[in-house]
Short mmCIF file of N, CA and C in Angstrom, two decimals:
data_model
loop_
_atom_site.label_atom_id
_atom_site.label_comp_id
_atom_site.label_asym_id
_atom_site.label_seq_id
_atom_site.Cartn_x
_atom_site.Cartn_y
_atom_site.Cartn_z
N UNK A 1 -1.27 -22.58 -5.74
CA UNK A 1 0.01 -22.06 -5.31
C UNK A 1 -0.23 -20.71 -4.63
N UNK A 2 0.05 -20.19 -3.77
CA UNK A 2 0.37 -19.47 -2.77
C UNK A 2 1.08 -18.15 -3.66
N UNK A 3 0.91 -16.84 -2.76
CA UNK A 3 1.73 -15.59 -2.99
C UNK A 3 3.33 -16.10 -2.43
N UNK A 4 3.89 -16.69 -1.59
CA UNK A 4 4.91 -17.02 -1.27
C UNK A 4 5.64 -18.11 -2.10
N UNK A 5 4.96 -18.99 -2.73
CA UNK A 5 5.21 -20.07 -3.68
C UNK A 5 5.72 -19.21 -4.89
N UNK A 6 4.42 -18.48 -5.27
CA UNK A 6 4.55 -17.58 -6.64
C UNK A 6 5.88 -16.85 -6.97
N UNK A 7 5.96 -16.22 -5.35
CA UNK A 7 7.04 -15.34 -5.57
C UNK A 7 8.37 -15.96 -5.94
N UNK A 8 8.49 -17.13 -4.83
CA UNK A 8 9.61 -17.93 -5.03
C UNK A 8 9.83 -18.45 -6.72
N UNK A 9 9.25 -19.20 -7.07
CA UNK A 9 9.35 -19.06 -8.41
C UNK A 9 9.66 -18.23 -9.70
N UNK A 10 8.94 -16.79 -9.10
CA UNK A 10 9.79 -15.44 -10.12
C UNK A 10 11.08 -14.92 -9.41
N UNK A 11 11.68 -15.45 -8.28
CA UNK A 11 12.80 -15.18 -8.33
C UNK A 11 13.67 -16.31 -8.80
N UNK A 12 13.30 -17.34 -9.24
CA UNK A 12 14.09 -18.65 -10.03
C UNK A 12 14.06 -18.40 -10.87
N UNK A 13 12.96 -17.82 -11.58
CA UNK A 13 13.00 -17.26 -13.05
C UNK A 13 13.98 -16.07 -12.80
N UNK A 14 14.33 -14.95 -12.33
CA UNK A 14 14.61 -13.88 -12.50
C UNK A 14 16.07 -14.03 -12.23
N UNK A 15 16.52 -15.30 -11.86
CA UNK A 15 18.08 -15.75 -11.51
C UNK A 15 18.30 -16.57 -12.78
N UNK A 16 17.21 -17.20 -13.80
CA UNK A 16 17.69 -18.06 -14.84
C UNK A 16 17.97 -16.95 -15.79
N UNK A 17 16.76 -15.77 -15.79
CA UNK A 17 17.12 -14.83 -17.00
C UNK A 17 18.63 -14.34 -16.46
N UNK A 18 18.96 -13.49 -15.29
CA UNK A 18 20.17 -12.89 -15.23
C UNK A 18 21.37 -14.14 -15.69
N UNK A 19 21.39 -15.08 -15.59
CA UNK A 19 22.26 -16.29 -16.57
C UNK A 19 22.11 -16.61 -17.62
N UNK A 20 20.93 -16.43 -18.16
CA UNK A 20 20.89 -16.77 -19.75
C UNK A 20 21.44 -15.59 -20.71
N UNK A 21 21.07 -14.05 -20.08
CA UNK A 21 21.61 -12.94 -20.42
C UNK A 21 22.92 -12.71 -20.11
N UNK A 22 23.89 -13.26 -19.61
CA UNK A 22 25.32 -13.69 -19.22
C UNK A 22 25.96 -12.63 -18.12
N UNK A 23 24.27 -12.40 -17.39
CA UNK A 23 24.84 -11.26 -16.49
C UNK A 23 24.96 -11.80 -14.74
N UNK A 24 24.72 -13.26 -15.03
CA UNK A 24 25.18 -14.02 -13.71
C UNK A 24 26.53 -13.68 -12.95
N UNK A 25 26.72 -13.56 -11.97
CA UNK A 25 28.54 -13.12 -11.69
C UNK A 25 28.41 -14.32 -10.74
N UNK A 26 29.86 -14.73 -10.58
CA UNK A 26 30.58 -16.27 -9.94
C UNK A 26 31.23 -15.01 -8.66
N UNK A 27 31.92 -13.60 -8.92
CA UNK A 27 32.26 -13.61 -7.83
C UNK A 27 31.55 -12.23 -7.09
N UNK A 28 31.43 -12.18 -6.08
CA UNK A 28 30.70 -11.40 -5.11
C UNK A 28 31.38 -9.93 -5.10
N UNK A 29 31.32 -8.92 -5.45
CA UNK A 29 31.27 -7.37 -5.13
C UNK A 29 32.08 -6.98 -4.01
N UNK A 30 32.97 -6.16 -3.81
CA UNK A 30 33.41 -5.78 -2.41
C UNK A 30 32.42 -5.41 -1.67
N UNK A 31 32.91 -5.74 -0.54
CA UNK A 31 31.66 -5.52 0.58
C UNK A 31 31.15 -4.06 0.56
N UNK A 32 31.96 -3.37 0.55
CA UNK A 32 31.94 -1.67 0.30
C UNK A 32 30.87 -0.93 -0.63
N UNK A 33 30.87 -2.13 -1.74
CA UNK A 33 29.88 -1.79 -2.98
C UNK A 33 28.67 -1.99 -2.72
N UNK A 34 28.72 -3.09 -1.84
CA UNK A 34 27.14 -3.61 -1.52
C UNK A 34 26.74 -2.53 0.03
N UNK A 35 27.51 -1.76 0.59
CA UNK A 35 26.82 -0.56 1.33
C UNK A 35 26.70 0.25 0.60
N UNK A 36 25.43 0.64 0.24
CA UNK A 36 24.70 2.38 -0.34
C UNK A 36 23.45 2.36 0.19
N UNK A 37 23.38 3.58 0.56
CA UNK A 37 22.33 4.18 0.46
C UNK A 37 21.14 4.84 -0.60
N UNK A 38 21.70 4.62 -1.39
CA UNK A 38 21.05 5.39 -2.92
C UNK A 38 20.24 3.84 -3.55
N UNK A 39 18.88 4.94 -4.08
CA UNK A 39 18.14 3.15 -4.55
C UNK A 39 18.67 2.68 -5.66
N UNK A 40 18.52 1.00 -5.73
CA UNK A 40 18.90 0.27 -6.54
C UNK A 40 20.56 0.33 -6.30
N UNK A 41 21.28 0.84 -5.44
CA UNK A 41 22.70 1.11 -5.01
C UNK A 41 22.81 1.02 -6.46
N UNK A 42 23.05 2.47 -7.00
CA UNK A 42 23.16 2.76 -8.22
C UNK A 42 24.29 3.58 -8.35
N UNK A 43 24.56 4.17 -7.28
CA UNK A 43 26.39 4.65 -7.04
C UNK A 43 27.20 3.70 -6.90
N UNK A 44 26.60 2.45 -7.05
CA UNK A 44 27.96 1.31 -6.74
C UNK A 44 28.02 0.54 -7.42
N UNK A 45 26.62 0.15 -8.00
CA UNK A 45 26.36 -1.53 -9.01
C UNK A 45 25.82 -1.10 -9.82
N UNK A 46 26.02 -1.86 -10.98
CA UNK A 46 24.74 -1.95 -12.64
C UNK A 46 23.31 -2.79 -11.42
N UNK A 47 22.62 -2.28 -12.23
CA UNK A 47 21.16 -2.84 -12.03
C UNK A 47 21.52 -4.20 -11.86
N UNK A 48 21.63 -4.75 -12.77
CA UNK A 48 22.03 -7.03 -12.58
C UNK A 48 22.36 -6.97 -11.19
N UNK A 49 24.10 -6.55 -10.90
CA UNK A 49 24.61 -6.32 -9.56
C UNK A 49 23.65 -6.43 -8.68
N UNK A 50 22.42 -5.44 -8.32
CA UNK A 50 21.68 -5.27 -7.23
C UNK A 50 20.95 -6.09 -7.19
N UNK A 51 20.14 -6.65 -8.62
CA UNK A 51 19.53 -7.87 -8.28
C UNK A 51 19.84 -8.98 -7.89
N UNK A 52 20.59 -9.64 -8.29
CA UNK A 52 22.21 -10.61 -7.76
C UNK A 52 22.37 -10.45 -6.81
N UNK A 53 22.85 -9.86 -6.06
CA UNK A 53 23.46 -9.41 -4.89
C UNK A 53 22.85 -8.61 -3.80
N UNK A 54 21.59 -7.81 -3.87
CA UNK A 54 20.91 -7.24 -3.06
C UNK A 54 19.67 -7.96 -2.78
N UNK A 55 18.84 -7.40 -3.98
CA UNK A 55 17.23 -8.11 -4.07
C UNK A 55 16.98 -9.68 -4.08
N UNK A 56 17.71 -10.56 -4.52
CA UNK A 56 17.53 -11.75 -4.61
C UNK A 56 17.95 -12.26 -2.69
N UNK A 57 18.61 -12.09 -2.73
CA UNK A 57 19.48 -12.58 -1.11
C UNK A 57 18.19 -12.31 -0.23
N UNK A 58 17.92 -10.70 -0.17
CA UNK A 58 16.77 -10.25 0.85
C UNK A 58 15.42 -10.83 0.70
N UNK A 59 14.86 -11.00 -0.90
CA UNK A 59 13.65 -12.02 -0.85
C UNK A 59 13.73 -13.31 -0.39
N UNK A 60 15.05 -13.66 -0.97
CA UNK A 60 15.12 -14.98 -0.26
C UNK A 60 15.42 -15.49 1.14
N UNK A 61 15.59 -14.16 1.50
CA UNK A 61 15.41 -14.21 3.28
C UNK A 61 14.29 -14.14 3.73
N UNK A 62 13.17 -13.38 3.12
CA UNK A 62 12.13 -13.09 3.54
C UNK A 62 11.58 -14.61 3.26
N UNK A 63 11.36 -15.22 2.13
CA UNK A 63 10.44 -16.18 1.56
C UNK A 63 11.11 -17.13 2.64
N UNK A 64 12.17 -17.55 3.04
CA UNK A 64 12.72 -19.06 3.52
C UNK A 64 12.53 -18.73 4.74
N UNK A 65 12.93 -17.47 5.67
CA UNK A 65 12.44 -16.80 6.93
C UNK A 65 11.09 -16.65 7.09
N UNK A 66 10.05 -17.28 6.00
CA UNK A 66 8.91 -16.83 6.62
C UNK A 66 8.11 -15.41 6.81
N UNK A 67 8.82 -14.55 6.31
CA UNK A 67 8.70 -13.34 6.61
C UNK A 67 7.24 -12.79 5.91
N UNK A 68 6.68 -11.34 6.31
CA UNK A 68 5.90 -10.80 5.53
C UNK A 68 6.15 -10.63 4.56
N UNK A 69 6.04 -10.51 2.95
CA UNK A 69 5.97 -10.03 1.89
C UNK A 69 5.79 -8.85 1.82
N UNK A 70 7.14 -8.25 1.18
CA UNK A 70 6.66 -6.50 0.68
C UNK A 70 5.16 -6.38 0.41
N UNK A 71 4.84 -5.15 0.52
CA UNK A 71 3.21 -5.07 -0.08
C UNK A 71 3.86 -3.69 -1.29
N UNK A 72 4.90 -3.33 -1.56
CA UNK A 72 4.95 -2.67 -1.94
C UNK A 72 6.49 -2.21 -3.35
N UNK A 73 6.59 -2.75 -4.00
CA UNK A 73 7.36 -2.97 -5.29
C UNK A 73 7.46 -2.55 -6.37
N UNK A 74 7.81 -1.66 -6.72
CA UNK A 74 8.68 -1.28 -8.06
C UNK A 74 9.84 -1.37 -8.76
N UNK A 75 10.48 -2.54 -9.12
CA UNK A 75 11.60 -3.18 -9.51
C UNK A 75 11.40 -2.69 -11.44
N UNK A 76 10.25 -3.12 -11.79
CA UNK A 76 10.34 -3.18 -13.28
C UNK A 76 10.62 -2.05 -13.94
N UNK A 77 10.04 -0.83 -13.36
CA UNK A 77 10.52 0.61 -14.43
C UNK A 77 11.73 0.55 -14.25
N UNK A 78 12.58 0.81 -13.56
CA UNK A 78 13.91 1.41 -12.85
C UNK A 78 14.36 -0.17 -14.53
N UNK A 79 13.66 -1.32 -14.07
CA UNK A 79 14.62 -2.25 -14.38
C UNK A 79 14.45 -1.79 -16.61
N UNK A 80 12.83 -1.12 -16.99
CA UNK A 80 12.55 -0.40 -17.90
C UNK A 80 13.41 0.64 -18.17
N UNK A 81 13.99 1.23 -17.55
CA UNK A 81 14.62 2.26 -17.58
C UNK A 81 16.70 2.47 -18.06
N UNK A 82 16.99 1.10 -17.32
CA UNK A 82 17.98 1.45 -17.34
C UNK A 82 18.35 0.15 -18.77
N UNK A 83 17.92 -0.72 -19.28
CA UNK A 83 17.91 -1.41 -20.50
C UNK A 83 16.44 -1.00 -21.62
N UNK A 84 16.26 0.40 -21.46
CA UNK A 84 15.36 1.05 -22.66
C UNK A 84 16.35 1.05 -23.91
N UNK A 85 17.81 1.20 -24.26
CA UNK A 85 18.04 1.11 -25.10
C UNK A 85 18.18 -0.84 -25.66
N UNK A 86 18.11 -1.38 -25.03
CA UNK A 86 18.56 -2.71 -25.05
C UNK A 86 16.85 -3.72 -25.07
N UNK A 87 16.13 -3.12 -24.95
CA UNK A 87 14.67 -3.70 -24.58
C UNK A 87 14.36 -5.35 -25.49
N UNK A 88 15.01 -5.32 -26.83
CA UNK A 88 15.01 -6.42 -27.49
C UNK A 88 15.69 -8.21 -26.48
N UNK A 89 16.60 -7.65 -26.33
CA UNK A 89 17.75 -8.71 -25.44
C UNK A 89 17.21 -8.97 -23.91
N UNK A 90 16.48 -7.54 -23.37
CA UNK A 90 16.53 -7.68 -21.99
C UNK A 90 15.01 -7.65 -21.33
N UNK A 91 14.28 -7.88 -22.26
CA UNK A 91 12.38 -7.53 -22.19
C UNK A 91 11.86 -8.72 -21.39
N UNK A 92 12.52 -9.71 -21.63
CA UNK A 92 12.28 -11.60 -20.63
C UNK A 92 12.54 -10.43 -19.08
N UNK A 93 13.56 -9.98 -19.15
CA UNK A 93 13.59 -9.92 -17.75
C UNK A 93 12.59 -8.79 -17.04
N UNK A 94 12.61 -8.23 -18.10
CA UNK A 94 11.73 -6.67 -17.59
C UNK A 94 10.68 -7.15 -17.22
N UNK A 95 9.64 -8.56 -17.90
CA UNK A 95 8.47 -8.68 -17.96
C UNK A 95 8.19 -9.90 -16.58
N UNK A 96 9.66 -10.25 -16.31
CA UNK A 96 9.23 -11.08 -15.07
C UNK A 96 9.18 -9.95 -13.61
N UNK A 97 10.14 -8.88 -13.80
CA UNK A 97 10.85 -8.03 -12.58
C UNK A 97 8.83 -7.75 -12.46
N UNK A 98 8.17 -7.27 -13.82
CA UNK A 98 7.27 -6.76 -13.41
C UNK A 98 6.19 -7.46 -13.31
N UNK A 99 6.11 -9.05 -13.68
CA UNK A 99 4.97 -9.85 -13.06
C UNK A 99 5.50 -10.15 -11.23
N UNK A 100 6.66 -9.79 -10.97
CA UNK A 100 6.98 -9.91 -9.43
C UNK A 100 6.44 -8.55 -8.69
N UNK A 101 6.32 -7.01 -9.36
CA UNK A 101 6.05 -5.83 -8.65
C UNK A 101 4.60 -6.47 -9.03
N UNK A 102 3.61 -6.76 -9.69
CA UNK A 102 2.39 -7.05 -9.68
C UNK A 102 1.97 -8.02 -8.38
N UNK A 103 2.34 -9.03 -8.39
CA UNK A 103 2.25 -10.43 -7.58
C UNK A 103 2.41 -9.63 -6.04
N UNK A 104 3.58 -8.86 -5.63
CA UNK A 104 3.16 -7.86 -4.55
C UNK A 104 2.77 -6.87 -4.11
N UNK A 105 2.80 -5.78 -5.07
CA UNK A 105 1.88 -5.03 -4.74
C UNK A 105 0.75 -4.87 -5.48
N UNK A 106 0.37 -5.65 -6.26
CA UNK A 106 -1.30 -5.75 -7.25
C UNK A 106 -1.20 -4.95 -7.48
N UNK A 107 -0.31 -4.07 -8.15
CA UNK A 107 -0.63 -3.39 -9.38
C UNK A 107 0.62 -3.29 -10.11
N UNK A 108 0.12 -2.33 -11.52
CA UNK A 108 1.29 -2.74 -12.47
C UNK A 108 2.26 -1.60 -12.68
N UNK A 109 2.98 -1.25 -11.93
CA UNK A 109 4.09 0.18 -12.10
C UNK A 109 4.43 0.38 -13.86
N UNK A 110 4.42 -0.72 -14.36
CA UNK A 110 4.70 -0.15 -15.75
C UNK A 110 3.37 0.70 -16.70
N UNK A 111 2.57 0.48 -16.09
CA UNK A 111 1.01 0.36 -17.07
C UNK A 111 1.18 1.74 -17.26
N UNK A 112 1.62 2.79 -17.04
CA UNK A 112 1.42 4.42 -17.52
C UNK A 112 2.29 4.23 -18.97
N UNK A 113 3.32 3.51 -18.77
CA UNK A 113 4.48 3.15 -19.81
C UNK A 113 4.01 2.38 -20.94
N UNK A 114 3.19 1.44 -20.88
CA UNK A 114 2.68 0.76 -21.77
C UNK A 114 1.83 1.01 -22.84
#
């Protein structure tokens, strides 16, 4: 399997965890919310939100478009960071966000943390 295969797959996983954790949403964000400038559009959305609605859409443009692959990813701290009090419930997801920042940029953003 391929870096493009791979990836595709941790974002199927990373769409089953945001549903098994009941943080799937049925309806879409005002359009307004989904313009920021600030990372992780963190003036507008919870973390889930951006993955849902930002990060998932754009990989999956990249992967089905053919596109280059980021070489460069840090999803898992931020995603460490903002469910550190919750780490029991939400660690499935932390540990896929960060086998996906590994898989593109080969290395492990959490490992100082660990």
């Amino acid at each position: 399997m391929d870096q493009r295969q791979r990836a595709a797959r941790l974002l199927e996983r990373i769409e089953a965890e945001l549903n098994g954790l009941g943080l799937w949403q049925s309806e879409y964000p005002a359009a307004h919310e989904l313009q920021s400038s600030e990372p992780f559009a963190i003036d507008k959305l919870d973390f889930h939100q951006w993955l849902q609605f930002i990060m998932l859409p754009r990989m999956w443009d990249v992967i089905d478009g053919e596109h280059p692959l980021p070489q460069n990813i840090a999803v898992s701290p931020m995603a460490a960071h903002v469910y550190r009090n919750e780490l029991d419930n939400h660690e499935g997801l932390i540990i896929i966000l960060r086998e996906f920042d590994i898989l593109l940029s080969g290395t492990d953003p959490l490992a100082e943390d660990v």
